[in-house]
Coordinates of C-alpha atoms in Angstrom, one line a residue:
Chain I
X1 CA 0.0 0.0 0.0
X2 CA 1.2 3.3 -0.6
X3 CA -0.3 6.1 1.5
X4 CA -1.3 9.5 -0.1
X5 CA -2.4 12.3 3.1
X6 CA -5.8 13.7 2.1
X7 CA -4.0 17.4 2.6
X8 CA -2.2 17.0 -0.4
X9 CA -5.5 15.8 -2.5
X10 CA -7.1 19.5 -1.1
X11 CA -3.8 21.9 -2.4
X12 CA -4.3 19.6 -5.7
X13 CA -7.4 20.2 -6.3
X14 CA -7.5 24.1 -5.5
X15 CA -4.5 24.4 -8.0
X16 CA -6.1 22.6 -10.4
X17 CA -9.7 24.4 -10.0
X18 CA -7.2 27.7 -11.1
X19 CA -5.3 26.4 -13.5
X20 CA -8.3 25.0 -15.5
X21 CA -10.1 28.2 -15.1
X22 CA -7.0 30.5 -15.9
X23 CA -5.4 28.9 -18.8
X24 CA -6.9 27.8 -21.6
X25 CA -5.3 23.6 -23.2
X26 CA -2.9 24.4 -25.4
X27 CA -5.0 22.2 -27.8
X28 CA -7.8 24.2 -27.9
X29 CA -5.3 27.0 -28.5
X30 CA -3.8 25.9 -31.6
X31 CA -7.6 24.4 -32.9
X32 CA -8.6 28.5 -32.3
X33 CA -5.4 29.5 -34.3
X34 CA -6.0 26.9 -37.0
X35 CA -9.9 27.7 -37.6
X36 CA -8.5 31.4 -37.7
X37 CA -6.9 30.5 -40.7
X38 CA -9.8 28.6 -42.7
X39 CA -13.1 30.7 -41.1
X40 CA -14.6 31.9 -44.4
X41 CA -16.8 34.7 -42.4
X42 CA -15.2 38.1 -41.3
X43 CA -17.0 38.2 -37.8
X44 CA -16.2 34.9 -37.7
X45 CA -12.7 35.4 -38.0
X46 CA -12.9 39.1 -35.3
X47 CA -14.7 36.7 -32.9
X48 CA -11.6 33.7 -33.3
X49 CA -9.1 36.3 -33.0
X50 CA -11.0 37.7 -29.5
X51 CA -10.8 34.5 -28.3
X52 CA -7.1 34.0 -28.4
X53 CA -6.3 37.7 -27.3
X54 CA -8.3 36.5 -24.5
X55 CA -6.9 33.5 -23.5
X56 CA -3.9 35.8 -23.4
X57 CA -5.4 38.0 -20.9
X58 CA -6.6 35.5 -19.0
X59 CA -2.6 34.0 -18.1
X60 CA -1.0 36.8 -18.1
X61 CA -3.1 38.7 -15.9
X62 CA -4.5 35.2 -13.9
X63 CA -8.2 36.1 -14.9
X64 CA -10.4 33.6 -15.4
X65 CA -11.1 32.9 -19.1
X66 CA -14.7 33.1 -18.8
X67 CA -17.0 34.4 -15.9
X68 CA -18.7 31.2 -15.8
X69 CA -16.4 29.1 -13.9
X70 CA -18.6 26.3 -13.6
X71 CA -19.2 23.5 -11.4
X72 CA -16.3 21.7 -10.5
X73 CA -16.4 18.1 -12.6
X74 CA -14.0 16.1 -10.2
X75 CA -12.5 12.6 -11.9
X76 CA -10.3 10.8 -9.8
X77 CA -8.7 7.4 -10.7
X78 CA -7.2 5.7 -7.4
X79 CA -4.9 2.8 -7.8
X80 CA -6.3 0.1 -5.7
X81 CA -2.7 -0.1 -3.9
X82 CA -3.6 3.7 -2.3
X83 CA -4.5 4.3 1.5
X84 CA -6.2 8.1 2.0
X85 CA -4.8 8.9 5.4
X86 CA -5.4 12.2 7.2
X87 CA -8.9 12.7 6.5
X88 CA -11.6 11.5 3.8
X89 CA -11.2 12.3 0.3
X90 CA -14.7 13.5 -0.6
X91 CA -14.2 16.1 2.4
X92 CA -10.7 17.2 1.1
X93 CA -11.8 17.3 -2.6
X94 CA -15.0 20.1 -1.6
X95 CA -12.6 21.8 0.4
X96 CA -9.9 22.0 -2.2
X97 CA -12.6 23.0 -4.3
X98 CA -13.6 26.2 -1.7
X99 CA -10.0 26.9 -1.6
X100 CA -9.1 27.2 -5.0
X101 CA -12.6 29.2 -5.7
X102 CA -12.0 31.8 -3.1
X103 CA -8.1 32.2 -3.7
X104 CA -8.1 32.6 -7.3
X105 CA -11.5 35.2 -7.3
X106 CA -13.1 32.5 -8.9
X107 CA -17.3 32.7 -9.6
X108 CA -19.5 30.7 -7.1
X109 CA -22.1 29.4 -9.0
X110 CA -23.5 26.8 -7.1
X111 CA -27.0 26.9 -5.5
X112 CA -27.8 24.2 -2.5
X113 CA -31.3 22.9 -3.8
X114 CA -32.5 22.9 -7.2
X115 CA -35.9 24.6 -6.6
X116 CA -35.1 26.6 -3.7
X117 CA -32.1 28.3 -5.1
X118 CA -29.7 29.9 -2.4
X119 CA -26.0 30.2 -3.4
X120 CA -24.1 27.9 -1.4
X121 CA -21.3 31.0 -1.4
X122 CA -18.0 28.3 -2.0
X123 CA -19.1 26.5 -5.2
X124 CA -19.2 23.4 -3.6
X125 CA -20.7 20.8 -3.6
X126 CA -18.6 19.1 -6.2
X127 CA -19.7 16.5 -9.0
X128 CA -17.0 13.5 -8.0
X129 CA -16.5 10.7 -10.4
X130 CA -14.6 7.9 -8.0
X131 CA -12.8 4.7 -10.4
X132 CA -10.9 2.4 -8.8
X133 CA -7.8 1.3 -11.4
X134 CA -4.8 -0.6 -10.8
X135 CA -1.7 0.4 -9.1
X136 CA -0.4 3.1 -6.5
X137 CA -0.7 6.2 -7.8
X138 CA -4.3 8.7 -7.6
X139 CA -5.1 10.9 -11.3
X140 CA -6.6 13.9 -10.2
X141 CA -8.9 15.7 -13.5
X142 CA -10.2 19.0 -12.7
X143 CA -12.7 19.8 -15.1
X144 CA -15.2 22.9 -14.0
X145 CA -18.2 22.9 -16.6
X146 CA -19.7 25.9 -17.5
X147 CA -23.7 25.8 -17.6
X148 CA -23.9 28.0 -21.0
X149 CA -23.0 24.5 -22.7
X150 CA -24.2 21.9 -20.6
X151 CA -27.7 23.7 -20.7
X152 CA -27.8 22.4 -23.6
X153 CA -26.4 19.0 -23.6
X154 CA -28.8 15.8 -24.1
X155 CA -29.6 12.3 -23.5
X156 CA -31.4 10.0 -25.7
X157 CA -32.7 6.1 -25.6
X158 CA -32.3 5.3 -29.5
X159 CA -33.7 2.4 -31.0
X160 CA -31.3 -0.3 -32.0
X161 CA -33.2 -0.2 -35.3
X162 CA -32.1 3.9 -36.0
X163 CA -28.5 2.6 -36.3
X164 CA -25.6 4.6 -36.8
X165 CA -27.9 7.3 -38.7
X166 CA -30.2 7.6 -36.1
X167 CA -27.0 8.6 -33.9
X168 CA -25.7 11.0 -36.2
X169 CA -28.6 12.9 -36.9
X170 CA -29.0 12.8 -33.0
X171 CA -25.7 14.2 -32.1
X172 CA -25.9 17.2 -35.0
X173 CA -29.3 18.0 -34.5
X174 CA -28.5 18.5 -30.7
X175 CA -25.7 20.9 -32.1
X176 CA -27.9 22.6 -34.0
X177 CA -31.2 23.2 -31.3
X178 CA -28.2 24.9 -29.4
X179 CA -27.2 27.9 -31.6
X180 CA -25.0 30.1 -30.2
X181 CA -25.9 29.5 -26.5
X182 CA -23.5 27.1 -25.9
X183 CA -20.5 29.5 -27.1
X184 CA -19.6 28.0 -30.5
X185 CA -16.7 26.9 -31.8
X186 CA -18.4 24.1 -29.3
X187 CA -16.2 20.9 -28.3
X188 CA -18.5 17.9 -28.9
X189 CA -18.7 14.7 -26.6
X190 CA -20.7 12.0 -27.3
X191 CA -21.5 8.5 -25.2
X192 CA -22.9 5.9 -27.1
X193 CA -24.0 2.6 -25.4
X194 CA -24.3 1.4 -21.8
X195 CA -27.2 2.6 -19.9
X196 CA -28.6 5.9 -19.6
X197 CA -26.2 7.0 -17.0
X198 CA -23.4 5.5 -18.6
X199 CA -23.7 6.9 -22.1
X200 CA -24.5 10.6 -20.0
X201 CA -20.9 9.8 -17.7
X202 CA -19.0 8.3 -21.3
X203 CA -20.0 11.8 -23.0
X204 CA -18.6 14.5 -20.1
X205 CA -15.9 11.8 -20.2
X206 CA -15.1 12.2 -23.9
X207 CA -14.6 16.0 -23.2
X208 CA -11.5 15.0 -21.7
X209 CA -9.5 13.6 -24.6
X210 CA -7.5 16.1 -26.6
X211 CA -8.8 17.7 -29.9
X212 CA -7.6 15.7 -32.8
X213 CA -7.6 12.3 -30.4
X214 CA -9.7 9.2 -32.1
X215 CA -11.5 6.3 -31.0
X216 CA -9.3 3.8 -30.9
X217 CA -12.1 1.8 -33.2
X218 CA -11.7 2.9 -37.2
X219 CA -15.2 2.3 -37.4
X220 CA -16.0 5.1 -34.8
X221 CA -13.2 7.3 -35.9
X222 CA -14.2 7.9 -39.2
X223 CA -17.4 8.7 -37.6
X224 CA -16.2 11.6 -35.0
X225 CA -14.4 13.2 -38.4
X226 CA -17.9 13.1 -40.2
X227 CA -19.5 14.7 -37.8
X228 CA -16.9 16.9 -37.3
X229 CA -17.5 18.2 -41.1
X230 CA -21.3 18.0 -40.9
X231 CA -21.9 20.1 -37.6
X232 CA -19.3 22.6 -39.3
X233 CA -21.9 22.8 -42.3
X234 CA -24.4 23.8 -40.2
X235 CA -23.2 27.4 -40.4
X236 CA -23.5 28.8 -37.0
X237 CA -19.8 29.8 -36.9
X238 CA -18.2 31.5 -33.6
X239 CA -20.4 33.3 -31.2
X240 CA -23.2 32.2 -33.2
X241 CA -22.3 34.9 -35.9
X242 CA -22.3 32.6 -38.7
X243 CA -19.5 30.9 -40.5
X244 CA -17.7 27.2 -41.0
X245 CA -16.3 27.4 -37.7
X246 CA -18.9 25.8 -35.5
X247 CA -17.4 22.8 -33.7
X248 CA -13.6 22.3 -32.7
X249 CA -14.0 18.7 -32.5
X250 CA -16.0 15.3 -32.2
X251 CA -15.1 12.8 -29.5
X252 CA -17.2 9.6 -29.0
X253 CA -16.8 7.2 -26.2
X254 CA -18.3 3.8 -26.6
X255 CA -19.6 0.6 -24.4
X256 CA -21.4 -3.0 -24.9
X257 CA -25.2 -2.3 -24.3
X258 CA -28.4 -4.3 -24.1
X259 CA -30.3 -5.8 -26.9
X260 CA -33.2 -3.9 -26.5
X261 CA -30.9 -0.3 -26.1
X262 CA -28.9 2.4 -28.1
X263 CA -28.8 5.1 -25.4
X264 CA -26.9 8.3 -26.8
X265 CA -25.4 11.4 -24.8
X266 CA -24.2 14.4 -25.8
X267 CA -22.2 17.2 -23.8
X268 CA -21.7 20.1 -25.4
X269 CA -18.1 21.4 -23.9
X270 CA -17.8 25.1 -25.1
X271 CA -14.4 27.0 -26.7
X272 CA -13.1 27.4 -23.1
X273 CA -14.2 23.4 -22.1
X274 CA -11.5 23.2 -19.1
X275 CA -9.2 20.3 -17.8
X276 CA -6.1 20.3 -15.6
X277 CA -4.7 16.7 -13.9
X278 CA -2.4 16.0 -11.8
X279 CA -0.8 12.5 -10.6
X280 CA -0.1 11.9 -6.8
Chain C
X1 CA -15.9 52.3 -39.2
X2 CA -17.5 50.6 -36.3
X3 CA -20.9 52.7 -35.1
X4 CA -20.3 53.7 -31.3
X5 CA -22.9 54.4 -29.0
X6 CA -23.7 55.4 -26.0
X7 CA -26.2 54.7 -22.5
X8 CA -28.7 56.0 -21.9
X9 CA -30.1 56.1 -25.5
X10 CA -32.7 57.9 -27.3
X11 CA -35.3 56.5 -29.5
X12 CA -33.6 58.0 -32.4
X13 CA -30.5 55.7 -31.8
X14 CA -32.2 52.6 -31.5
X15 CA -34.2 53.1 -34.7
X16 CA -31.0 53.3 -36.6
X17 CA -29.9 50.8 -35.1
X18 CA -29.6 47.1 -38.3
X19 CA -29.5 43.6 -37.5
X20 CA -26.2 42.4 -38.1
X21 CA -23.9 45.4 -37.5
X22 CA -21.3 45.3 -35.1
X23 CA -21.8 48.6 -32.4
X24 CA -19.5 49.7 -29.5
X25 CA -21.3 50.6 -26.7
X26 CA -20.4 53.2 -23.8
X27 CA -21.8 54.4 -20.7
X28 CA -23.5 52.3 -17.6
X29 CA -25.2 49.1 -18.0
X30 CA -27.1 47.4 -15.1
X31 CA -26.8 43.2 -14.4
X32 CA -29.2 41.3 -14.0
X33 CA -29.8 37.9 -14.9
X34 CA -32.2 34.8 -13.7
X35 CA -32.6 35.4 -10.3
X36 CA -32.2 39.5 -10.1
X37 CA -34.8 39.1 -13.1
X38 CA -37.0 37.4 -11.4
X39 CA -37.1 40.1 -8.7
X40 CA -37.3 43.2 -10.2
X41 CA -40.7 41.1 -11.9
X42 CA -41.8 40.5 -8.5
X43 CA -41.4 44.5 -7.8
X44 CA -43.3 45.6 -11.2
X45 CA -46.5 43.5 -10.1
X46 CA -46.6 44.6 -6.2
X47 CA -46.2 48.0 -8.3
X48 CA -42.7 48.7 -6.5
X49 CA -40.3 50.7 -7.7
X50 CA -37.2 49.5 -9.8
X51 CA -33.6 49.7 -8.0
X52 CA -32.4 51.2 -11.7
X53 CA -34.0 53.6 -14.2
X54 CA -35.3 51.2 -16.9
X55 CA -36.2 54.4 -19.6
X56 CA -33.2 53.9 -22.6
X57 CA -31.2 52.1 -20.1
X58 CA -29.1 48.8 -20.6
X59 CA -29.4 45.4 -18.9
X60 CA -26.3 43.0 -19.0
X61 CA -27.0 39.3 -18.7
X62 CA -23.9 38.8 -16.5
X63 CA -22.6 37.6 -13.4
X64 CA -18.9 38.7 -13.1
X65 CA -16.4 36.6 -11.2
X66 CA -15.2 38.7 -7.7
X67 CA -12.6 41.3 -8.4
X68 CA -9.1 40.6 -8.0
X69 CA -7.3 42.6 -5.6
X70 CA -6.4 45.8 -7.9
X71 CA -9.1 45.3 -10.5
X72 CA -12.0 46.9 -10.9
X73 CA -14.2 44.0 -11.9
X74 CA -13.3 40.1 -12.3
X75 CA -13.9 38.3 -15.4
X76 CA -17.2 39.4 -17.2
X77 CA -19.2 38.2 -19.9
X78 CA -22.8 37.1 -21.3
X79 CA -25.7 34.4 -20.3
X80 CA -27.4 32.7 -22.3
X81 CA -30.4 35.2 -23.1
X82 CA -33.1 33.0 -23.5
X83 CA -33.1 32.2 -19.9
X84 CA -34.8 36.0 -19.1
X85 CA -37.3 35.5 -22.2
X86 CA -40.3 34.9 -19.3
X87 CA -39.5 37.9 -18.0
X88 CA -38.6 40.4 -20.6
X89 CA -41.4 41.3 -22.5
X90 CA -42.8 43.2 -19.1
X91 CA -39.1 44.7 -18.2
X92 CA -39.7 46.3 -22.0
X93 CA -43.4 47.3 -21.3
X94 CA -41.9 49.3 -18.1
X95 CA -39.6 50.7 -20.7
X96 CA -36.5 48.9 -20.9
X97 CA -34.7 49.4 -24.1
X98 CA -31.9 47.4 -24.8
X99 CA -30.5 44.0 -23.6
X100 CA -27.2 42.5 -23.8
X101 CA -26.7 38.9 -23.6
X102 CA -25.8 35.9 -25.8
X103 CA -28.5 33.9 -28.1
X104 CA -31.6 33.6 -29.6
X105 CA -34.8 35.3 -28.2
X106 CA -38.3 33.5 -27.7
X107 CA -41.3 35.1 -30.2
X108 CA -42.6 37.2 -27.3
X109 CA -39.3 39.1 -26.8
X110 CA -38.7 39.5 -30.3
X111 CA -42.4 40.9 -30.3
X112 CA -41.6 43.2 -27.6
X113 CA -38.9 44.6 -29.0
X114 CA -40.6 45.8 -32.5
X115 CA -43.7 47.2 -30.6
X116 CA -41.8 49.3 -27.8
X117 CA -38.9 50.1 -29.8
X118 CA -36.2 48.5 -28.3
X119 CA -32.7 46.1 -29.3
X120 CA -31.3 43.1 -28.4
X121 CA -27.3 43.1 -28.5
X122 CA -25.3 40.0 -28.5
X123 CA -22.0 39.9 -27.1
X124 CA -19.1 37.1 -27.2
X125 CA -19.5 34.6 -24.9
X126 CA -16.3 33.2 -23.2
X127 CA -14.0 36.0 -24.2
X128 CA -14.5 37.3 -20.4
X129 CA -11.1 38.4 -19.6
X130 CA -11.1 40.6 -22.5
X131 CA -14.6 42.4 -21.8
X132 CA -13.2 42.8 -18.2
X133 CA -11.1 45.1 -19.6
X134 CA -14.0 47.3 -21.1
X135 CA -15.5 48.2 -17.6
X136 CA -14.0 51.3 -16.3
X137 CA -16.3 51.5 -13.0
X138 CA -18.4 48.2 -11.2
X139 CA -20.9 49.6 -8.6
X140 CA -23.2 47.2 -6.4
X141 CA -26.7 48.5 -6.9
X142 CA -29.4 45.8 -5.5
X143 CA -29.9 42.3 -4.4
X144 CA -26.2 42.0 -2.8
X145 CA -27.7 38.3 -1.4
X146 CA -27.8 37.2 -4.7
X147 CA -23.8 37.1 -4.6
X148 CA -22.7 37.1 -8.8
X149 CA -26.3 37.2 -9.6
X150 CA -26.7 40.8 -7.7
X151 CA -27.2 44.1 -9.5
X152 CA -24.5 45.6 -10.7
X153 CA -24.1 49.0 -12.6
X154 CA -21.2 48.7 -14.2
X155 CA -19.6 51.7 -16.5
X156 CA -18.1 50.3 -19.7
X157 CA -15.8 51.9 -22.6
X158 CA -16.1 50.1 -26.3
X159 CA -18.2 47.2 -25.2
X160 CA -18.3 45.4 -28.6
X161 CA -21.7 44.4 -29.1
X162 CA -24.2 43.2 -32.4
X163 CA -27.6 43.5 -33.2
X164 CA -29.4 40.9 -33.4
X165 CA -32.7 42.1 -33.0
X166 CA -33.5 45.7 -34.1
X167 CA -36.7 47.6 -33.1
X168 CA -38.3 46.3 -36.7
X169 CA -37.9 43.5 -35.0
X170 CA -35.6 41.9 -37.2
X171 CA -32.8 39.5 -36.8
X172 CA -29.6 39.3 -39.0
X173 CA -30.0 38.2 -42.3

């Protein structure tokens, strides 16, 4: 066993709640820099070019990028060779979370009840995905999701009949409904397969991988790049403004499902979508 | 040449206003999104008066992230628009004329905005650090329990804004 002190998991997780909100993937970046270069529409191509100046701001002045700094998307991967000592880890996860929040003049946007909405004035609680993998080491993701996007994320229980069309049209007509509220160029993650919850948990999941990444299946590959193409057809462009820029890119994660099922998710990630990891 | 305009403005203004053009905006603009919205609603029916002057006057759909020690205003930006469409159309009957967010608008705001005369202005979500830097003075003006969700009149230089629904009611094309 190798023991990892719960203090450590807290200052980890307030860093990372900063450095997700503060600077923008270097991926995303270069996808910005790149669409700057092929955007056929002029506000299209101002809006791109705001978007890097401020990712600029944002590091050199340690602003957040955007106001909305979300709800704090925990995903932790614990060897099952690690011992938590010093204190529990959901505990020292919300209060790395109220840490890094108030220190880096982050946004609380979290309210305790979903009807009776009072701010809970630390962002917390968190949303903590626990997987136990092998090993000795604990992956700590940080990935705070802004509610402009997820707003207008969706979850679907396909038939097996409607195929991979059926899937397609699902995940571009979701694109679509969402305009420019989700702040376009949008980062697309899909779940397909599992159950309900699973495909919902595979498609925040697949917001993770890198822009450009593939499924590892050819099959599925060739189908993130196809979407990839069709969403940009649909012509919203940045901020909604119009243009061929409308998506960044497609990731699909995939799992064995039921006969009867062909559940589909989709999380919209916007331009900002933010992840910083660390490994204990 | 980019138009530039500035708060409070005059009927004139806002009539020459074209769906689709890019504007820089000027002068103070008052926050308020869902839950500050759904106040100020709450005031209009008891027949309460309004913490802010709604005649030609601005309302931001933003929450901005706590000022940094030394800045005037943390990281600022627009919410999605849509969310205030159940309460717009009476902010605009009390005479509210123009709204700044991000998005499309419901019928009934779009409505609203051709028969009292008013715009919609979309500006670029996520590009918060930058806007920041277009607010020159951040004062809190009601509903300080509402935390980033309280009203905020905040003083801005150059906002750059589009219209994206004129007072014909029009969107871009």
């Amino acid at each position: 066993m190798r023991d990892i002190d719960a203090g450590a998991i807290e200052e980890t997780v307030a860093r990372l709640c900063v450095e997700a909100n503060i600077r923008l993937n270097t991926d995303i970046k270069e996808a910005l820099s790149a669409a700057r270069l092929t955007e056929t529409s002029e506000n299209g191509r101002t809006v791109l070019g705001m978007l890097l100046e401020n990712a600029s701001i944002a590091v050199n002045e340690h602003m957040p990028i955007c106001q909305d700094t979300g709800m704090a998307v925990v995903f932790l991967e614990i060897g099952q060779d690690v011992r938590i000592t010093g204190g529990f880890i959901g505990e020292a996860i919300y209060a790395g979370v109220r840490d890094g929040y108030k220190n880096g003049y982050l946004r609380n946007s979290v309210v305790s009840d979903p009807i009776n909405r009072v701010n809970t004035n630390d962002n917390t609680p968190a949303i903590i995905h626990y997987e136990i993998v092998r090993g000795d080491r604990l992956k700590i993701i940080v990935a705070p999701k802004g509610f402009g996007s997820e707003n207008m994320s969706a979850v679907k229980m396909l038939k097996p009949s409607d195929g991979i069309e059926g899937v397609k049209r699902f995940i571009a007509e979701t694109v679509k409904l969402a305009g420019a509220n989700p702040c376009p160029p949008v980062i697309i993650g899909a779940g397909i397969g599992g159950t309900m919850d699973k495909a919902a948990y595979l498609s925040k999941k697949a917001l993770l991988r890198p822009i450009g990444s593939h499924h590892k299946d050819a099959f599925w590959a060739g189908v993130e790049d196809e979407l990839l193409a069709s969403v940009n057809d649909l012509g919203i462009g940045p901020a909604g403004l119009k243009g061929n820029t409308t998506a960044l890119g497609v990731m699909i994660e995939t799992f064995p499902t039921h006969i009867a099922g062909l559940p589909a998710a989709v999380n919209i990630g916007c331009h900002v979508t933010r992840r910083a990891e660390a490994v204990l | 040449m980019t138009r530039e305009i500035m708060t409070p403005l005059n009927d004139e203004t806002i009539l020459s206003l074209r769906a689709g053009r890019m504007v820089y905006l000027s002068g103070p603009v008052y926050t308020a999104r869902d839950a500050a919205h759904k106040k100020l609603v709450e005031l209009i029916n008891a027949g309460l008066p309004s913490p802010f002057p709604f005649e030609g006057q601005a309302v931001f759909y933003a929450g901005p992230c706590p000022a940094p020690p030394g800045k005037i205003i943390g990281s600022v930006g627009p919410t999605t628009s849509s969310r205030m469409d159940a309460y717009s159309p009476l902010l605009i009957e009390h005479g509210l004329k123009i709204m700044i967010g991000k998005g499309e608008r419901g019928e009934a705001v779009q409505q609203a905005v051709a028969r009292f005369k008013g715009v919609y202005l979309t500006a670029v979500g996520g590009a918060a650090a930058l806007t920041a830097r277009c607010v020159k003075e951040a004062r809190l003006i009601a509903f300080e329990e509402l935390g980033a969700e309280a009203v905020r009149m905040l003083t801005v230089e150059k906002l750059p804004l589009y219209v994206a629904i004129d007072a014909n009611g029009l969107l871009p094309e």
